[in-house]
Every structure is written in structure tokens, then in C-alpha cells.
PDB file of C-alpha atoms in Angstrom:
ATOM      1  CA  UNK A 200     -21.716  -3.437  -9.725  1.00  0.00           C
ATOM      2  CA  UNK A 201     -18.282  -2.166  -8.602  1.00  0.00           C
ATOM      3  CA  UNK A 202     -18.108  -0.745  -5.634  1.00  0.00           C
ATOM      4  CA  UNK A 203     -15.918   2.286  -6.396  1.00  0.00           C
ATOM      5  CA  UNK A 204     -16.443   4.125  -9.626  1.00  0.00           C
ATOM      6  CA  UNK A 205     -15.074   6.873 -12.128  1.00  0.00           C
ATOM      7  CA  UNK A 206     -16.610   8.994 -14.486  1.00  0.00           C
ATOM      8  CA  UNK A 207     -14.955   9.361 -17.530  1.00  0.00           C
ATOM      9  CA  UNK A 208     -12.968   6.257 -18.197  1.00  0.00           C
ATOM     10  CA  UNK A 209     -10.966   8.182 -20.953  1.00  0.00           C
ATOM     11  CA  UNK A 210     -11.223  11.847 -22.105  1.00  0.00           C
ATOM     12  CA  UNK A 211      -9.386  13.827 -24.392  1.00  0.00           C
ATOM     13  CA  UNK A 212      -8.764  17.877 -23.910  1.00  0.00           C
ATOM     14  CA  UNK A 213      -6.920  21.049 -24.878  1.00  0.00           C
ATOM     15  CA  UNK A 214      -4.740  23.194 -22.731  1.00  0.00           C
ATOM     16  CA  UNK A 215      -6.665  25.850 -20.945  1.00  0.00           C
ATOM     17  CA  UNK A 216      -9.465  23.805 -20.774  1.00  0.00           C
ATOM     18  CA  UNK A 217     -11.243  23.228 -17.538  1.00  0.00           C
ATOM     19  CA  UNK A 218     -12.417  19.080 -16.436  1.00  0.00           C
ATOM     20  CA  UNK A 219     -13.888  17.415 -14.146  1.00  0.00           C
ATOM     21  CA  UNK A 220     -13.036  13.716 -13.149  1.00  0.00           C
ATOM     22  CA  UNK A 221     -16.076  12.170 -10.847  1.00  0.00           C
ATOM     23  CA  UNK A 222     -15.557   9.376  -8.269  1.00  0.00           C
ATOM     24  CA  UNK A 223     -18.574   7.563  -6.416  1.00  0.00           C
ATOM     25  CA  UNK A 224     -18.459   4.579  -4.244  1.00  0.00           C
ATOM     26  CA  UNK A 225     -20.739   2.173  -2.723  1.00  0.00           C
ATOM     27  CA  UNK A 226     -18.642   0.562  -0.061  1.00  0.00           C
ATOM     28  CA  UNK A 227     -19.789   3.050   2.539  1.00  0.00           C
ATOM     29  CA  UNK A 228     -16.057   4.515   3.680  1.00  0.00           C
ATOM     30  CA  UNK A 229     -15.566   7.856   4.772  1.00  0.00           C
ATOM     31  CA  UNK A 230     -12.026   8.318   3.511  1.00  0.00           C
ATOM     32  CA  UNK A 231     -11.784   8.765  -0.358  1.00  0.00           C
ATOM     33  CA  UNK A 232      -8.528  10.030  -2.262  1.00  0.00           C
ATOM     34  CA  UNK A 233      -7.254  10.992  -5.311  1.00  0.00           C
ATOM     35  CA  UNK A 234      -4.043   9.597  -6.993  1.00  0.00           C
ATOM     36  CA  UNK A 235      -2.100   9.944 -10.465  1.00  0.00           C
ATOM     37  CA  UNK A 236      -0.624   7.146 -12.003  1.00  0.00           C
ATOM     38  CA  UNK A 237       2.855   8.214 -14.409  1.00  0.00           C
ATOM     39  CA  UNK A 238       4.946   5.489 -16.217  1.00  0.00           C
ATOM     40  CA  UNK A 239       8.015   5.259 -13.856  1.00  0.00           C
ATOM     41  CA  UNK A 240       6.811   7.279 -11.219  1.00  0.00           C
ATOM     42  CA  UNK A 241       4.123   5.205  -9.416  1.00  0.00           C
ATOM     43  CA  UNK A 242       1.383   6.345  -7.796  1.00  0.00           C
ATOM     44  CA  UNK A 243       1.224  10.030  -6.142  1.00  0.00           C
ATOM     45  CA  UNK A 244      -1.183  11.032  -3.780  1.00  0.00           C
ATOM     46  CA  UNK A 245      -3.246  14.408  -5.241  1.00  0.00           C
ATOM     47  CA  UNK A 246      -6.058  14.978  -2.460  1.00  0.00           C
ATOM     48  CA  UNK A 247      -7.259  13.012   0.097  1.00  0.00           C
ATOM     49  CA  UNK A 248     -10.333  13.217   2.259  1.00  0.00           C
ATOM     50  CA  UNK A 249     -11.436  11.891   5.585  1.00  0.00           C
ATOM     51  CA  UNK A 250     -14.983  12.925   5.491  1.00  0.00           C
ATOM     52  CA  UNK A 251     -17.484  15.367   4.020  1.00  0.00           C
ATOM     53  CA  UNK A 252     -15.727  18.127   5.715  1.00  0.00           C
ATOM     54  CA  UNK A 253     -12.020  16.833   5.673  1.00  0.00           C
ATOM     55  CA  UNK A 254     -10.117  17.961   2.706  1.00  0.00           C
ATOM     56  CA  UNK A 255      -6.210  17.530   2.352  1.00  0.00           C
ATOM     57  CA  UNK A 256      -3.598  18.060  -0.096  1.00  0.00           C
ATOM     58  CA  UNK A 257      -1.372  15.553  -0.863  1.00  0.00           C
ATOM     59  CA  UNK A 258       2.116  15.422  -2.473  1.00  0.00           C
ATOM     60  CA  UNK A 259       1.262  16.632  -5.543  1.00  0.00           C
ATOM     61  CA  UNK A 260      -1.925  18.956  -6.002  1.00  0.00           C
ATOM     62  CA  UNK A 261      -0.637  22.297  -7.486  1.00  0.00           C
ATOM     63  CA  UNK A 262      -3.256  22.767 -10.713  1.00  0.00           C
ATOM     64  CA  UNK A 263      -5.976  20.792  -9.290  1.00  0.00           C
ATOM     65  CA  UNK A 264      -9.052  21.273  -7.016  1.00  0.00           C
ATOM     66  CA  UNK A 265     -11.420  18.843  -5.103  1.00  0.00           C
ATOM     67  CA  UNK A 266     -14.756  19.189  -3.973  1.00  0.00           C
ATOM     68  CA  UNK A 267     -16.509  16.036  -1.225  1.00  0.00           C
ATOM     69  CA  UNK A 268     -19.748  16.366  -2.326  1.00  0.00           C
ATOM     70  CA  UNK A 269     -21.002  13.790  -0.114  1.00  0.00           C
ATOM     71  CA  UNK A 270     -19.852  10.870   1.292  1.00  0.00           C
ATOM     72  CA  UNK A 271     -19.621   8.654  -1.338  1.00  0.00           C
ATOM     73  CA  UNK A 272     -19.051  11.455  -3.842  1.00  0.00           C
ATOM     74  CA  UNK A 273     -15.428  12.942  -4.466  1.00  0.00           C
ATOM     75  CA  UNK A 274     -14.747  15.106  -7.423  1.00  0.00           C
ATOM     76  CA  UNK A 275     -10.695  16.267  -8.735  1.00  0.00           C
ATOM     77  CA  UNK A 276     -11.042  19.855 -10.980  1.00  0.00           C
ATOM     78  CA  UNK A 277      -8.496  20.699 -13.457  1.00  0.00           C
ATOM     79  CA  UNK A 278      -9.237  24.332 -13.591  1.00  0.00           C
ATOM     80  CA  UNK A 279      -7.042  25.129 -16.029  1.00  0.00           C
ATOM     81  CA  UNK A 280      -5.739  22.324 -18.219  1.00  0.00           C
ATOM     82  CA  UNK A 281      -1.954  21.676 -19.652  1.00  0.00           C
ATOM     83  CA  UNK A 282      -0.343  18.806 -20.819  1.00  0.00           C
ATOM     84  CA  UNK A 283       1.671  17.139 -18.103  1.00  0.00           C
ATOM     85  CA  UNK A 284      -1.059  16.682 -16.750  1.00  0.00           C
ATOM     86  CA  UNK A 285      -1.570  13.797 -18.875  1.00  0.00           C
ATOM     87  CA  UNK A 286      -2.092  10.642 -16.901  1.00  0.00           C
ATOM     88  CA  UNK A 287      -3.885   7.703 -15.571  1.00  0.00           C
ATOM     89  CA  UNK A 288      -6.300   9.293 -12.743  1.00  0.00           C
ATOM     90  CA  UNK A 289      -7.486   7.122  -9.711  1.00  0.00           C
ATOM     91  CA  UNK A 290     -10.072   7.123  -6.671  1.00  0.00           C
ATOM     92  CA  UNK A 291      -9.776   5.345  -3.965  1.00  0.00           C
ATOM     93  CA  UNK A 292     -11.482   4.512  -0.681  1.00  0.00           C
ATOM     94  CA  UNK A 293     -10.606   3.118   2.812  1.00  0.00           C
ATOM     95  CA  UNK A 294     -12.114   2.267   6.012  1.00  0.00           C
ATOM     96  CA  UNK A 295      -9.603   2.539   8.588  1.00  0.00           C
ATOM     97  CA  UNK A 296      -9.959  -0.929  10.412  1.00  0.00           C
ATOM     98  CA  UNK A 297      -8.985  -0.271  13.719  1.00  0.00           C
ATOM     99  CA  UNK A 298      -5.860   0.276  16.451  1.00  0.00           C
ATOM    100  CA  UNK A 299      -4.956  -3.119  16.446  1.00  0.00           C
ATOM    101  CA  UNK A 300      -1.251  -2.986  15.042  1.00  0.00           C
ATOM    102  CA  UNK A 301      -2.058  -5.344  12.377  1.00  0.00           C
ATOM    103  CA  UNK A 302      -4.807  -3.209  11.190  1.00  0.00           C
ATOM    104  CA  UNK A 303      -4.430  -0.995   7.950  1.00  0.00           C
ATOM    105  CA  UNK A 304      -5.616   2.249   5.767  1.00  0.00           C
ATOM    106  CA  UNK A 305      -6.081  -0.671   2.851  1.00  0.00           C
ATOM    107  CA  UNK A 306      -7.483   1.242   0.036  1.00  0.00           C
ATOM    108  CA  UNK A 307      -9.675   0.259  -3.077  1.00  0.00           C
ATOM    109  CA  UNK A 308      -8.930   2.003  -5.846  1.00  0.00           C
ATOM    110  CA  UNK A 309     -11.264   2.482  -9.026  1.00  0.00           C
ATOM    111  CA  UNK A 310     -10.830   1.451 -12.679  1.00  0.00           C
ATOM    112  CA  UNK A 311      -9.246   4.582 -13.521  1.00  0.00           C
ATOM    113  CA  UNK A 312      -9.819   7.843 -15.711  1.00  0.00           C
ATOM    114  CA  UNK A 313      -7.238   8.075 -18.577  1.00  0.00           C
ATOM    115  CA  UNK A 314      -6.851  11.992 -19.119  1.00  0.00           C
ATOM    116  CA  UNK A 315      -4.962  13.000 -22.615  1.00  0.00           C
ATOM    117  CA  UNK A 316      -4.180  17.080 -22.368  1.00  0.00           C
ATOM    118  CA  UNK A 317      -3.506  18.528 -25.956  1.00  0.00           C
TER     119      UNK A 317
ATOM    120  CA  UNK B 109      16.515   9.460  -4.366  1.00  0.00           C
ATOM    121  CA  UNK B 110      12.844   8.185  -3.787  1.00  0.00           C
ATOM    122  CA  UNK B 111      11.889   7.155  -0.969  1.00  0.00           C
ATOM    123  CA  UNK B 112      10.735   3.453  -2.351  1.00  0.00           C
ATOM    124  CA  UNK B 113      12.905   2.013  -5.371  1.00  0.00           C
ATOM    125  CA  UNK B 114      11.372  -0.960  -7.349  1.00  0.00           C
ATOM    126  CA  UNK B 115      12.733  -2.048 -10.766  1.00  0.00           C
ATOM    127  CA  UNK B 116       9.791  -1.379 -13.314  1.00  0.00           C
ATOM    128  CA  UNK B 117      11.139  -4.184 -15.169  1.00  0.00           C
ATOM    129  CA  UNK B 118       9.338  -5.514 -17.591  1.00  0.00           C
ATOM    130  CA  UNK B 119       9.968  -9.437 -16.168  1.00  0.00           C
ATOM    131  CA  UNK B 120       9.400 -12.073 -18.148  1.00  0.00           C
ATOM    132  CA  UNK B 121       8.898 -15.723 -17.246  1.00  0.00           C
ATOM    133  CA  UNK B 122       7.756 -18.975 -18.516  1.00  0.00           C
ATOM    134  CA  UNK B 123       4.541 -20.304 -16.497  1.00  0.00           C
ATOM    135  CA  UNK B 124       5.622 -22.334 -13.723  1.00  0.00           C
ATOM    136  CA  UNK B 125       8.658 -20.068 -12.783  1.00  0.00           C
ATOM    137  CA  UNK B 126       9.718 -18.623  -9.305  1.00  0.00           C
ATOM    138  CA  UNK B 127       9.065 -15.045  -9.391  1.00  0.00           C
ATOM    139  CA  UNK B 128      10.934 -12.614  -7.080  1.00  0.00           C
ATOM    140  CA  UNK B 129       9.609  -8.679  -6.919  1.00  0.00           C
ATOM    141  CA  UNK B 130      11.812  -6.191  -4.574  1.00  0.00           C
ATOM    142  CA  UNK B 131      11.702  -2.788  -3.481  1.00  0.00           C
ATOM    143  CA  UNK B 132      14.333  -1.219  -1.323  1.00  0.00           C
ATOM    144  CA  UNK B 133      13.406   2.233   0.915  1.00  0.00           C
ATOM    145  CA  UNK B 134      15.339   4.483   2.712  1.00  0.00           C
ATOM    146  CA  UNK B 135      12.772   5.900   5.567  1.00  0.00           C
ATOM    147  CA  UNK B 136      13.286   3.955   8.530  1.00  0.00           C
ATOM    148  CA  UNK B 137      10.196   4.944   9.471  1.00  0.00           C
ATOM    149  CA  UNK B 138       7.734   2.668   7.599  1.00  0.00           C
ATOM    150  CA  UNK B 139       6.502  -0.246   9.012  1.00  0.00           C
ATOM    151  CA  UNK B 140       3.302  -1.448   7.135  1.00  0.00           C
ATOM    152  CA  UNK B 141       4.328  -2.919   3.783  1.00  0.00           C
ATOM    153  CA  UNK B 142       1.813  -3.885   1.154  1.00  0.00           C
ATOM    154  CA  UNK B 143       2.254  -5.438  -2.239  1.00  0.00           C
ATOM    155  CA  UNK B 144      -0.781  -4.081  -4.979  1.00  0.00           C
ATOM    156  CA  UNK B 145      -1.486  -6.055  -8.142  1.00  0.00           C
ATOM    157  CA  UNK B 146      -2.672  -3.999 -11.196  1.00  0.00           C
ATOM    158  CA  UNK B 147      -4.059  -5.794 -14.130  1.00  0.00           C
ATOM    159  CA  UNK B 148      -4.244  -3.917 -17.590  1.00  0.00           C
ATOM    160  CA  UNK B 149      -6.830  -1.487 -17.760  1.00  0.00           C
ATOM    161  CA  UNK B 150      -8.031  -1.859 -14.288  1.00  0.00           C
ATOM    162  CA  UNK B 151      -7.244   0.028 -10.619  1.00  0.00           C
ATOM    163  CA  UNK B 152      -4.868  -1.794  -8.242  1.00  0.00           C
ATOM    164  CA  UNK B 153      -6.254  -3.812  -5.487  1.00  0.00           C
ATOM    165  CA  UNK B 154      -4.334  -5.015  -2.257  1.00  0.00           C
ATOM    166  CA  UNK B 155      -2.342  -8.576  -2.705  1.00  0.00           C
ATOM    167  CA  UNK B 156      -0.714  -8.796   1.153  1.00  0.00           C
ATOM    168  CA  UNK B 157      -0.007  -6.665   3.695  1.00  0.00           C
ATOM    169  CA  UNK B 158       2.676  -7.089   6.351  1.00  0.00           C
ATOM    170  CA  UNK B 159       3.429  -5.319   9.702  1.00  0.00           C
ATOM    171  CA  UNK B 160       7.664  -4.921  10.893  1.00  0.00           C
ATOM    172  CA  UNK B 161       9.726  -7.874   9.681  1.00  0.00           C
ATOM    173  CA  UNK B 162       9.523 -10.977   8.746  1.00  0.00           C
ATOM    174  CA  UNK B 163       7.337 -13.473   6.034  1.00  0.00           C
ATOM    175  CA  UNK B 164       3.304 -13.779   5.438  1.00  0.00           C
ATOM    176  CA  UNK B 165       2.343 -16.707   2.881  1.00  0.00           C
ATOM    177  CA  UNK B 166      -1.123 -16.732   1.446  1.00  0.00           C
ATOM    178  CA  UNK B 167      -0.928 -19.369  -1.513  1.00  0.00           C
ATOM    179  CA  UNK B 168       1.324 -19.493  -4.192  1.00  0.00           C
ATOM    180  CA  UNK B 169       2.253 -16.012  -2.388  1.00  0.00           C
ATOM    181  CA  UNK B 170       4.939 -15.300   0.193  1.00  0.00           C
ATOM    182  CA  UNK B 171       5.823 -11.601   1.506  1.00  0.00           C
ATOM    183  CA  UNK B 172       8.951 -10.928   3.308  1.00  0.00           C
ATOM    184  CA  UNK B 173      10.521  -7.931   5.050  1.00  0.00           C
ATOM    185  CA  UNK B 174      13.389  -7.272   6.108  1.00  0.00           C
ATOM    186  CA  UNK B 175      13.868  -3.818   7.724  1.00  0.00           C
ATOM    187  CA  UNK B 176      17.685  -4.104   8.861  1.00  0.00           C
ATOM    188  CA  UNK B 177      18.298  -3.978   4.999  1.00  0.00           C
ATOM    189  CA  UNK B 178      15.255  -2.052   4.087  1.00  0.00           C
ATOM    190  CA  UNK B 179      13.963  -4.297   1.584  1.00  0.00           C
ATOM    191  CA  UNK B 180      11.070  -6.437   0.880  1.00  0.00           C
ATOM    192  CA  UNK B 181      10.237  -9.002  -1.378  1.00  0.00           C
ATOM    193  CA  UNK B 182       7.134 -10.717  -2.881  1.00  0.00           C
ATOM    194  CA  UNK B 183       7.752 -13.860  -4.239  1.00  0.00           C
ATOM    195  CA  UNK B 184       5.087 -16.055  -6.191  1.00  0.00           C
ATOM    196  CA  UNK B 185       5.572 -19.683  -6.776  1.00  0.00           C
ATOM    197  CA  UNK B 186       4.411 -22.199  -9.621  1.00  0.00           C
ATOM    198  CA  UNK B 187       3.714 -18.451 -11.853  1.00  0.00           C
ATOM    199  CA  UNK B 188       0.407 -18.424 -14.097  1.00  0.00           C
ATOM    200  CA  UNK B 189      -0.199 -16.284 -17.001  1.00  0.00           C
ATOM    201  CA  UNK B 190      -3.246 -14.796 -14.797  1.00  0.00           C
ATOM    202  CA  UNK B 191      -0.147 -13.456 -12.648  1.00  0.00           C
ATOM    203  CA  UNK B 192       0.764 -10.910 -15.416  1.00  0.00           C
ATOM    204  CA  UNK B 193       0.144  -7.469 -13.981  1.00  0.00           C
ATOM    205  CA  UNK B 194       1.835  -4.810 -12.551  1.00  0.00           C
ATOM    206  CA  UNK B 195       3.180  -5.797  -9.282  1.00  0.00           C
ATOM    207  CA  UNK B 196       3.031  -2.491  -6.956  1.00  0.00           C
ATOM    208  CA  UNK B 197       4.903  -2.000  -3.554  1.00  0.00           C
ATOM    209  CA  UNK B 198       3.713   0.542  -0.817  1.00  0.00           C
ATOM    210  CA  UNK B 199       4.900   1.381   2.642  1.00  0.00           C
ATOM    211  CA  UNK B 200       3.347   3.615   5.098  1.00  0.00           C
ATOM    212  CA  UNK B 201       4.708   4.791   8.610  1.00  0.00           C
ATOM    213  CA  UNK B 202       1.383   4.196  10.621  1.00  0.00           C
ATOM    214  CA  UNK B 203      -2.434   2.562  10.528  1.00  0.00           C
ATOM    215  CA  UNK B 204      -4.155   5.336   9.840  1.00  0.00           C
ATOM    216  CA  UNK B 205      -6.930   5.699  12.723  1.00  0.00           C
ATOM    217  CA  UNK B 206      -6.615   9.632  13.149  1.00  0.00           C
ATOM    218  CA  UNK B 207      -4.255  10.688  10.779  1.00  0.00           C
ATOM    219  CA  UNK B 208      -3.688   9.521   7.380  1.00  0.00           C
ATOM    220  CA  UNK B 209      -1.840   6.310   6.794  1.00  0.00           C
ATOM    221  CA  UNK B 210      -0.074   7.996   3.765  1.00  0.00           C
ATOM    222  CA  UNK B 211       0.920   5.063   1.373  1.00  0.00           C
ATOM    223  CA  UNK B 212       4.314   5.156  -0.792  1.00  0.00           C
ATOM    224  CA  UNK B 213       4.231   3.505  -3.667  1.00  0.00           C
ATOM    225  CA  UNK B 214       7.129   2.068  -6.040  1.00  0.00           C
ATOM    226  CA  UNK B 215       7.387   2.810  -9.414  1.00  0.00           C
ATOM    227  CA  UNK B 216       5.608  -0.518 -10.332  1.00  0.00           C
ATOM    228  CA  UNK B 217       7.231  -4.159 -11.788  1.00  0.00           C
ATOM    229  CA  UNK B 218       5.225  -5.079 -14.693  1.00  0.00           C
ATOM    230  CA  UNK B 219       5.362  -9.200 -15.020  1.00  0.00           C
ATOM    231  CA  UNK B 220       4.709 -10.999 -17.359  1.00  0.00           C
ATOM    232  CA  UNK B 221       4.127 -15.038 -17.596  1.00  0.00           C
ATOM    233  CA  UNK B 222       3.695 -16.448 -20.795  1.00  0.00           C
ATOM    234  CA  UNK B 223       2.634 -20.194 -21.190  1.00  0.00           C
TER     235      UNK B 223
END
């Protein structure tokens, strides 16, 4: 089973219309994110959380919401649905490794939640 | 100007070929550089990671940075259509530990190796 998964894999809505993209994971790390994926702009960082009661925004989350239902459960909200925010929608999760300076944040990122707004 | 450039390509190559990926940066302040592989359909996942300058080889795989220039590079050798993906670079100023490790990511190469 993989050990970081989305809920849907692809969805289709209208503008106005409120979603909800779920993210669970197995690997046991506290620190989950949220990330959209455009063609020619990369990834950009939505949310990110560090634990249960750790939420963040990141670079870009103006029209969404999270919610860290538990640890292994992290939820992004489109409360209000339009289309640019069409995209490819990813979790992730890390487990920071240590201070050592070769440690690092590495992140493993879901399959992905294709999101088509009308 | 972003912060990480990378040529989104598309690269094409025949199997066998040398392939050379680059990003360029402009925040001095980055030291952990990571190259993410992205097949179709599918989330990335981590390739190599350095720390500062210099090279990291793991297989058919070689990472270099150079930070005088602000550039890195991920080269793969002896290229196999498995390779094709998207070919992701990120950068982050620190580890993580109590504050967040924020990656930067390029725009994305997408490769392609046909046989």
C-alpha cells in the first residue's frame, strides 16, 4: 500500500463550488504539506503543517483552507471554487532527520489530485 | 525573476545519451540542493540531495553544485527510456529541525529517452 495517499485522484467542479481534497499517510511523520503543481511554474507550497496543532501558510494559500485532523490526516478546502484554481494538487510528508548538516526536510509526496474548475 | 530557473525543456535523447539538467538561482542563501524525479501520473520522489558545493554520484547519477555561479547540475549517464520523467530541482536555505526547511522548486525539465 502506498504510504502517502490522496483522495480524489481527479475531480471535476463548477465555480462557486466548495471541495475538499483528503491526504492520509502511513509513514508516521508529523510534518505534512500541501503543494500545487502548474505547467511552467513548478511546485508552490499552499499549507504546511508541523503537527496536529501547527498550521502554516505557505506562498500561495489565498482561496484555500486546511484542517490537521490528526496526524496522519491533512485536508486542503476550496471554499469557494474558480477556475485558476485548476491544477495538479499534492501532499506530502517529512520527518525531519536530524541536526547533522547533511540531514534534510526530504519530503514524500503523494500521487496527486487533478482538480478541473469549470 | 524566480528565485530557481530550470529550462522546462522538453529534452529529447536517444537511449544511451549523456544527459545534462541545470537550474541556476539567485538567493545566496540556499545550501541544500535536491534533484526530484516525477514520472507521468505519479507524485515526485527525491533522486539526490547535496549539501554546499561540490559532486555526489549514486549510479548512472552524478549531482554537482556550484554556488560561486549559482548553478547546479544533474547529469545521468548511459540514459534509459525508464529515465523519462520530469526532472525537478529544489533548494532550501536550512534542514528543517525547528523551522521549516521551505523547498524551492524549478519549473521542471521534462526528459525524454526514446530507444
Amino acid at each position: 500500500d502506498a504510504d502517502v495517499t490522496q483522495t480524489p485522484r481527479n475531480r471535476i467542479t463548477k465555480t462557486g463550488k466548495r471541495i475538499m481534497l483528503e491526504c492520509s499517510q502511513t509513514k508516521g511523520h508529523d510534518r505534512m504539506y500541501w503543494y500545487r503543481q502548474d505547467p511552467g511554474l513548478g511546485l508552490r507550497l499552499i499549507y504546511y503543517s508541523f503537527d496536529v496543532k501547527d498550521i502554516n501558510k505557505g506562498e500561495i494559500s489565498d482561496g484555500y483552507s486546511v484542517s490537521r485532523q490528526a496526524q496522519a490526516k491533512f485536508s486542503l478546502s476550496l471554499e469557494s471554487a474558480i477556475p485558476n484554481q485548476t491544477a495538479l494538487y499534492f501532499c506530502a510528508t517529512s520527518d525531519f532527520g536530524g541536526t547533522s548538516a547533511l540531514s534534510t526536510d526530504t519530503q514524500y509526496f503523494g500521487p496527486g489530485t487533478r482538480l478541473t474548475v469549470l | 525573476q524566480k528565485e530557481v530557473e530550470q529550462d522546462p525543456g522538453p529534452l529529447s535523447v536517444p537511449e544511451g545519451a549523456i544527459v545534462s539538467l541545470n537550474c541556476t538561482y539567485s538567493n545566496s542563501a540556499f545550501q541544500y540542493f535536491m534533484w526530484y524525479r516525477q514520472y507521468s501520473r505519479k507524485g515526485p520522489e527525491l533522486l539526490m540531495y547535496t549539501y554546499s558545493s561540490g559532486n555526489k554520484e549514486d549510479g548512472r547519477f552524478t549531482a554537482q553544485v556550484d554556488k560561486s555561479s549559482k548553478y547546479i547540475s544533474l547529469f545521468i549517464r548511459d540514459s534509459q527510456p525508464s529515465d523519462s520523467a520530469t526532472y525537478l530541482c529544489a533548494m532550501s536555505a536550512n534542514a528543517g529541525g525547528t523551522s521549516y526547511g521551505k523547498l524551492t522548486f524549478g519549473q521542471g525539465t521534462i526528459l525524454t529517452v526514446h530507444p
